[in-house]
Coordinates of C-alpha atoms in Angstrom, one line a residue:
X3 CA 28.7 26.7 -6.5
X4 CA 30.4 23.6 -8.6
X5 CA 29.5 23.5 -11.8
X6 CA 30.1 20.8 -14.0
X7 CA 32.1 21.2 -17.2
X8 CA 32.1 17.7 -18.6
X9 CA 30.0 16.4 -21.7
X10 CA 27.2 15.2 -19.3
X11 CA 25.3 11.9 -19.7
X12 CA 22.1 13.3 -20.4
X13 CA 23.3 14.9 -23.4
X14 CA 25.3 11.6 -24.6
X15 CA 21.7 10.5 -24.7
X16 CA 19.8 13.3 -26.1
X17 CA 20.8 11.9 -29.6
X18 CA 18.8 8.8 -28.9
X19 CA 15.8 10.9 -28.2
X20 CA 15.1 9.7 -24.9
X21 CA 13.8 11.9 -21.8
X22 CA 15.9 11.5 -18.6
X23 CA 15.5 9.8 -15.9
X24 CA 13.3 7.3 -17.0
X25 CA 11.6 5.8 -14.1
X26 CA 10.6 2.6 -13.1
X27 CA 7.7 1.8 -10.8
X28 CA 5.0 -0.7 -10.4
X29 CA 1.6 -1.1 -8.6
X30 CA 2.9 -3.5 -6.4
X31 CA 5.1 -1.2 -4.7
X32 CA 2.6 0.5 -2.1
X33 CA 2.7 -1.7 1.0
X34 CA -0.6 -2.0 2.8
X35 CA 0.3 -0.5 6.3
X36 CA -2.3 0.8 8.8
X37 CA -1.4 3.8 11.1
X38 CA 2.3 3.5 10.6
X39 CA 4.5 6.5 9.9
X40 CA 6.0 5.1 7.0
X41 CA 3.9 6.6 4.5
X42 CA 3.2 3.7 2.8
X43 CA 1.1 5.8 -0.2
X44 CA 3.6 8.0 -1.2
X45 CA 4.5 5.7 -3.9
X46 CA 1.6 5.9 -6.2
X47 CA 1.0 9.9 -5.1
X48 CA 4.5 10.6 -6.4
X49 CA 3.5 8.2 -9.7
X50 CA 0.7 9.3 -10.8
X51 CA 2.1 13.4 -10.3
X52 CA 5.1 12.4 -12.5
X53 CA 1.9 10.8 -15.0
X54 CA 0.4 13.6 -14.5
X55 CA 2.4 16.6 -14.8
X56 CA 3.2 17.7 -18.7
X57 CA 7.3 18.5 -18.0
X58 CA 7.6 14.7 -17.7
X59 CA 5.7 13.6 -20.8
X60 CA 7.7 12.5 -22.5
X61 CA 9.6 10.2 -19.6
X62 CA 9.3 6.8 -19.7
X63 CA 8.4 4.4 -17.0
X64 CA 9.5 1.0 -16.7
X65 CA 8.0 -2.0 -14.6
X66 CA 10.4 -3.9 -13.0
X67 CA 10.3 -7.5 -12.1
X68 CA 10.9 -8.9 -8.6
X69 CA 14.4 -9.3 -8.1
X70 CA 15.2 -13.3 -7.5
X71 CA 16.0 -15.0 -4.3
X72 CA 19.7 -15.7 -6.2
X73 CA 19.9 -11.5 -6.7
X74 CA 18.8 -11.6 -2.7
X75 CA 21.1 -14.4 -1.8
X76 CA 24.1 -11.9 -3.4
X77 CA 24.0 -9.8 0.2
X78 CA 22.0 -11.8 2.1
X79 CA 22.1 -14.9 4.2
X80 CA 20.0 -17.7 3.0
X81 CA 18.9 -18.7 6.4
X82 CA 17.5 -15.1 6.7
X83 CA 15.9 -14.9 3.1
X84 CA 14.2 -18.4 4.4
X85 CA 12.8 -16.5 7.3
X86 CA 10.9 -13.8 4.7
X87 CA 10.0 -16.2 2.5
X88 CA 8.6 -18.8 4.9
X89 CA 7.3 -15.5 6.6
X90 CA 9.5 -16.7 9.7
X91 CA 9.2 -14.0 12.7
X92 CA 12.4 -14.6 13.7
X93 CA 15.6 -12.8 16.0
X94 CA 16.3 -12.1 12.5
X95 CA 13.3 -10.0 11.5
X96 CA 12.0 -8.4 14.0
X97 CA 13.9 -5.6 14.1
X98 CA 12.4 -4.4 10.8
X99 CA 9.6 -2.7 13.0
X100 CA 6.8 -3.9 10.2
X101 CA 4.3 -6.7 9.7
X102 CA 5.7 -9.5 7.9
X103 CA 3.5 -10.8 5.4
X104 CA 3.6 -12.0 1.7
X105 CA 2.5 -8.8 0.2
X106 CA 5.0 -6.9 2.1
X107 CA 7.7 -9.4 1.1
X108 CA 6.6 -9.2 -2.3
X109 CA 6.8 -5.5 -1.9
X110 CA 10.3 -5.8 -1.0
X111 CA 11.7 -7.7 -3.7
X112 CA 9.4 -6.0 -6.5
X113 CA 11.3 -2.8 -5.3
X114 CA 14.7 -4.4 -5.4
X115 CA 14.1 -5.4 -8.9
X116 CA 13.2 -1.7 -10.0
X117 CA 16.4 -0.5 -8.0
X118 CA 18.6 -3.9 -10.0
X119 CA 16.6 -2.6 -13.0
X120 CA 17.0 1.5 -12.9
X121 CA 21.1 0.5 -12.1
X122 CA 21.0 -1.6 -15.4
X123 CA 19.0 1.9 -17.2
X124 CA 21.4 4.2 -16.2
X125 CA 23.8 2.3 -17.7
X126 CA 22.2 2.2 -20.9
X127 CA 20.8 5.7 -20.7
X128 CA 22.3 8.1 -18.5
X129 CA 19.5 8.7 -15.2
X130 CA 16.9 6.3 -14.0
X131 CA 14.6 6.8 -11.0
X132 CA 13.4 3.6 -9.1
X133 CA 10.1 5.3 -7.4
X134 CA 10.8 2.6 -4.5
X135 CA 14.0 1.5 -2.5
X136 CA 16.7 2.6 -0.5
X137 CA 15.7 0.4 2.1
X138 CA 19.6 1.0 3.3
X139 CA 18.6 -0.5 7.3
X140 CA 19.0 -4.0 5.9
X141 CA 22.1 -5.7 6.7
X142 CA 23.1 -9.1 5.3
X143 CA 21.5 -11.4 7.9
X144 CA 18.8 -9.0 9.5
X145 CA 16.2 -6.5 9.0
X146 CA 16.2 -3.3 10.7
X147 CA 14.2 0.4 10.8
X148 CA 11.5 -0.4 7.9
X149 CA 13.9 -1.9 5.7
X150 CA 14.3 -6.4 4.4
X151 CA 16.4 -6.0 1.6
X152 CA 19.2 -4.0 0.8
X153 CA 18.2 -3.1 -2.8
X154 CA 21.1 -0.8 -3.5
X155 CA 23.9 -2.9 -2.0
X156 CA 21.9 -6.1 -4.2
X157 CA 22.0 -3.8 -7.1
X158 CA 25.9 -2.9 -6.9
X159 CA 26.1 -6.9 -5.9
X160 CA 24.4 -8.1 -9.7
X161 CA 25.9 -5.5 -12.0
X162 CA 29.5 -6.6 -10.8
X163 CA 28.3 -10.2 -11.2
X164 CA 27.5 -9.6 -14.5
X165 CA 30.5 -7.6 -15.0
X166 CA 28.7 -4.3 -16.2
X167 CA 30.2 -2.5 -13.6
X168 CA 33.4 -3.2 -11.5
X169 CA 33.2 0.4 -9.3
X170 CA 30.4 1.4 -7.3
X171 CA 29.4 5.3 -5.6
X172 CA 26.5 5.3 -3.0
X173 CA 25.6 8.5 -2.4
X174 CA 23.8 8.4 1.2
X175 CA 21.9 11.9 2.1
X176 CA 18.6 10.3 4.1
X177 CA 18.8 11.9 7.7
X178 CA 19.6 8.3 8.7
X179 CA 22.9 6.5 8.3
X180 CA 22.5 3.9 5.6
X181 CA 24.3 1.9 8.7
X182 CA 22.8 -1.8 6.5
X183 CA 25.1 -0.5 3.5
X184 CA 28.4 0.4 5.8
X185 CA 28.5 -2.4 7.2
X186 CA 27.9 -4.4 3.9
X187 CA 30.4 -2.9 2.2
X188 CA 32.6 -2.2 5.0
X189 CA 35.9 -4.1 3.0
X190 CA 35.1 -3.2 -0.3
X191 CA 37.6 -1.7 -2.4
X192 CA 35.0 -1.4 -5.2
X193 CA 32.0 0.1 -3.5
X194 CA 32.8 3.5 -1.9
X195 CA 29.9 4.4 0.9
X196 CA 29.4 8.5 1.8
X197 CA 26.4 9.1 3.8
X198 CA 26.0 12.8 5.3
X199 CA 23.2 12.3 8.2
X200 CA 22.1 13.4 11.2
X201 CA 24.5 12.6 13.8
X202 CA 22.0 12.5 17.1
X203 CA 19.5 10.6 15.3
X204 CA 18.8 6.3 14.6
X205 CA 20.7 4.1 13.9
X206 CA 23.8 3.4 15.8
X207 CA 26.1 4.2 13.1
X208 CA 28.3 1.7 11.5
X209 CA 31.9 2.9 9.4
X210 CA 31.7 4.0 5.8
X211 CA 33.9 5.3 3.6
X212 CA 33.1 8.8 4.7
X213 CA 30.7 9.8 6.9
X214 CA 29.7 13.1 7.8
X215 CA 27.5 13.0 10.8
X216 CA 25.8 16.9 11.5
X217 CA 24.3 18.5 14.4
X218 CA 20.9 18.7 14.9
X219 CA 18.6 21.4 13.5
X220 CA 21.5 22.5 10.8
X221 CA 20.2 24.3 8.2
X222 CA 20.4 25.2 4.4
X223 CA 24.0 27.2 4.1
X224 CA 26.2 25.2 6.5
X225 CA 24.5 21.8 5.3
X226 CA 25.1 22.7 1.6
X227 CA 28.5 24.0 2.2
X228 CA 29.6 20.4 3.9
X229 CA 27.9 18.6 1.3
X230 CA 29.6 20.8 -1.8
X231 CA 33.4 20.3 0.3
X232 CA 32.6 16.4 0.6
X233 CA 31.0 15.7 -2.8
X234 CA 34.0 17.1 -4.9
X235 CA 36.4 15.1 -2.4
X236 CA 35.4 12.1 -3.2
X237 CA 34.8 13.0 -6.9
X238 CA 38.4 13.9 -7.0
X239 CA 39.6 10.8 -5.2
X240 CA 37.3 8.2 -6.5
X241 CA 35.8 7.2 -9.8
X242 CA 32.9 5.0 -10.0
X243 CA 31.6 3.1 -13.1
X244 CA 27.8 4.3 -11.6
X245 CA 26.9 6.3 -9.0
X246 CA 23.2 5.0 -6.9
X247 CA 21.8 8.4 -5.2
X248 CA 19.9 7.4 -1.8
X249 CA 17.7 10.8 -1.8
X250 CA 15.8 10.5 1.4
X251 CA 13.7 13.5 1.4
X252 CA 13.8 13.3 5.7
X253 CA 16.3 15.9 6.2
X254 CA 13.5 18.5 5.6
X255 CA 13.0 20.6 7.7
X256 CA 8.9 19.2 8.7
X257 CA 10.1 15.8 9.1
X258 CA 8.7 13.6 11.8
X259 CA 12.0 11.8 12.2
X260 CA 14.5 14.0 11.1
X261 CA 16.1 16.7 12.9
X262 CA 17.4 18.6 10.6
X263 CA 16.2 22.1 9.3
X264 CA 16.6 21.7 5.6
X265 CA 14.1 23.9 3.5
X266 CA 12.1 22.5 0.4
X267 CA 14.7 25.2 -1.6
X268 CA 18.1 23.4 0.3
X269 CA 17.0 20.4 -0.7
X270 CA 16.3 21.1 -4.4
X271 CA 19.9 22.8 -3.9
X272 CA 21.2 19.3 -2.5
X273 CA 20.1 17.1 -5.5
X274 CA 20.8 19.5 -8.3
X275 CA 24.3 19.6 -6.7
X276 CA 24.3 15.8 -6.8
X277 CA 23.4 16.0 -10.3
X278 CA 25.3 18.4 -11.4
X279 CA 29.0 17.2 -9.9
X280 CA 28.2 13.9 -11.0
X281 CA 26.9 14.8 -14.4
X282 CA 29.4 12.5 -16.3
X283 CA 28.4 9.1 -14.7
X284 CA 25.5 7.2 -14.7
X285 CA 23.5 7.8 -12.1
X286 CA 20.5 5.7 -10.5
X287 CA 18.6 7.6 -7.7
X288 CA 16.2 5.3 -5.1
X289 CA 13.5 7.1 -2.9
X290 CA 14.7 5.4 1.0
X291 CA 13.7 7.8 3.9
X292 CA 10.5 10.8 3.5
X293 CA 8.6 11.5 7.1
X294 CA 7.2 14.6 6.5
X295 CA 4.2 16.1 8.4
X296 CA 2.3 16.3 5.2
X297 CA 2.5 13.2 3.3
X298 CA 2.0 16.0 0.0
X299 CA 5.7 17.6 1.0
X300 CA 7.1 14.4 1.0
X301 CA 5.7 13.7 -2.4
X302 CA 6.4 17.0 -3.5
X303 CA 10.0 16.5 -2.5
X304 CA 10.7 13.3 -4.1
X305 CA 9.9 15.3 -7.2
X306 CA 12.3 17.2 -6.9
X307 CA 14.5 14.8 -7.2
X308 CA 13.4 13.3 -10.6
X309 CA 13.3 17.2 -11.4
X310 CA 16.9 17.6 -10.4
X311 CA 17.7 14.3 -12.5
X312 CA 15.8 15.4 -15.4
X313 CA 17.4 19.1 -15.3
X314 CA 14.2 21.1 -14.7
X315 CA 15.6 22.8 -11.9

């Protein structure tokens, strides 16, 4: 299994005494949904376990502010931004398979800002965890499966504005093709897309820069075997100024809309892997897909994540 060799940038940060990630989250993130299978709770579950839990004590958590309709306007088109602000059910919307309301709206571009603001942390830091976004169904003039904003592709879309970065990684491992963030970035020679997904599974997949579409009901060895071969080929060919980690927890094996058959051990293997061959760049990791039959293993797995960022495991 790789290893990584390189001064890592947890360590780099260790002399500043800050823990890593540091997280960013806000109230305002939990979108009020009746019987839908998005579990729209799992936000402040996986919160207040992080709060709660004595190995992340000494993390600390940010609240973001909502990104701008100019960080919005960056991907998307105006005349579709118009439609969710004016809460316009629209050709343009409706694909998004959720109720459109201000609070949901809100929701959407209060979790954009913590993915613009853990981007701009792991910069400064090393590892930040947005406990929101990867809402990576969004394309630039429509909504689609759950998701109204593409908070990764704004994200990459700021920094390079700024100029803080000129190189972007997205690392795609949701069950679902981040097809929003393929075909956003489809002609970009700064933003390098590699999702590994379920193959037989939503959406109707757009091109990225790699994409490794598996057969249904893999499992731990062959699925962490393709993702080790993949990961160090495009470390090796391409070298990113920050790397955004789309950690969709719905490849587990007891997902509702996945059909894969990853355990709750091959997926801590997946985003220590991540973590580990990536260990030199800043990374930002983002929440996106989690379906599981227990709304507690999706939670659970989600902190594995911030455990795999952190080190713990």
């Amino acid at each position: 299994m790789f290893s990584a060799k390189k001064k890592t940038v947890s360590e780099k940060a260790q002399g500043g005494g800050l823990a890593l990630p540091v997280f960013i989250y806000s109230p305002g993130y939990n979108l009020q949904l009746e019987a839908h299978v998005f579990p729209a709770v799992k936000f402040s579950l996986i919160y207040s376990k992080l709060k709660e839990d004595p190995a992340f004590a000494q993390h600390r958590f940010f609240e973001p502010m909502p990104a701008s309709f100019d960080d919005a306007a960056t991907v998307h088109k105006k005349d579709y931004l118009q439609d969710l602000q004016t809460l316009n059910f629209s050709r343009r919307v409706y694909r998004s398979e959720l109720p459109l309301t201000k609070s949901i709206v809100d929701a959407f571009f209060l979790g954009t800002g913590g993915t613009i603001m853990a981007a701009e942390m792991a910069l400064d830091y090393g590892r930040a965890m947005n406990l929101s976004g990867g809402f990576h169904h969004a394309f630039a003039d429509h909504a689609e499966g759950f998701c109204y904003l593409n908070d990764v592709a704004i994200a990459v879309r700021v920094l390079q504005k700024q100029k803080r970065i000129k190189r972007a990684l997205i690392i795609d491992l949701d069950v679902h093709q981040g097809n929003g963030t393929a075909k956003i970035f489809r002609h970009s020679r700064h933003v390098f897309t590699f999702s590994m997904h379920e193959e037989k599974n939503y959406p109707i997949k757009e091109k990225g820069s790699l994409d490794i579409g598996l057969d249904s009901a893999m499992h731990d060895e062959e699925y962490l075997n393709l993702l080790e071969t993949n990961l160090m080929k495009v470390r090796k060919s391409y070298k990113a100024d920050l790397v955004f980690f789309v950690a969709g927890v719905d490849p587990y094996e007891n997902d509702r809309l996945g059909g894969l058959s990853i355990s709750k051990e091959g997926m801590a293997a997946r985003d220590r892997m991540v973590c580990e061959m990536f260990a030199d760049t800043p990374i930002a990791a983002v929440l996106a897909g989690g379906y599981a039959i227990k709304t507690e293993d999706t939670v659970d797995l989600h902190i594995q994540t911030a455990k795999a960022l952190a080190g713990m495991i």
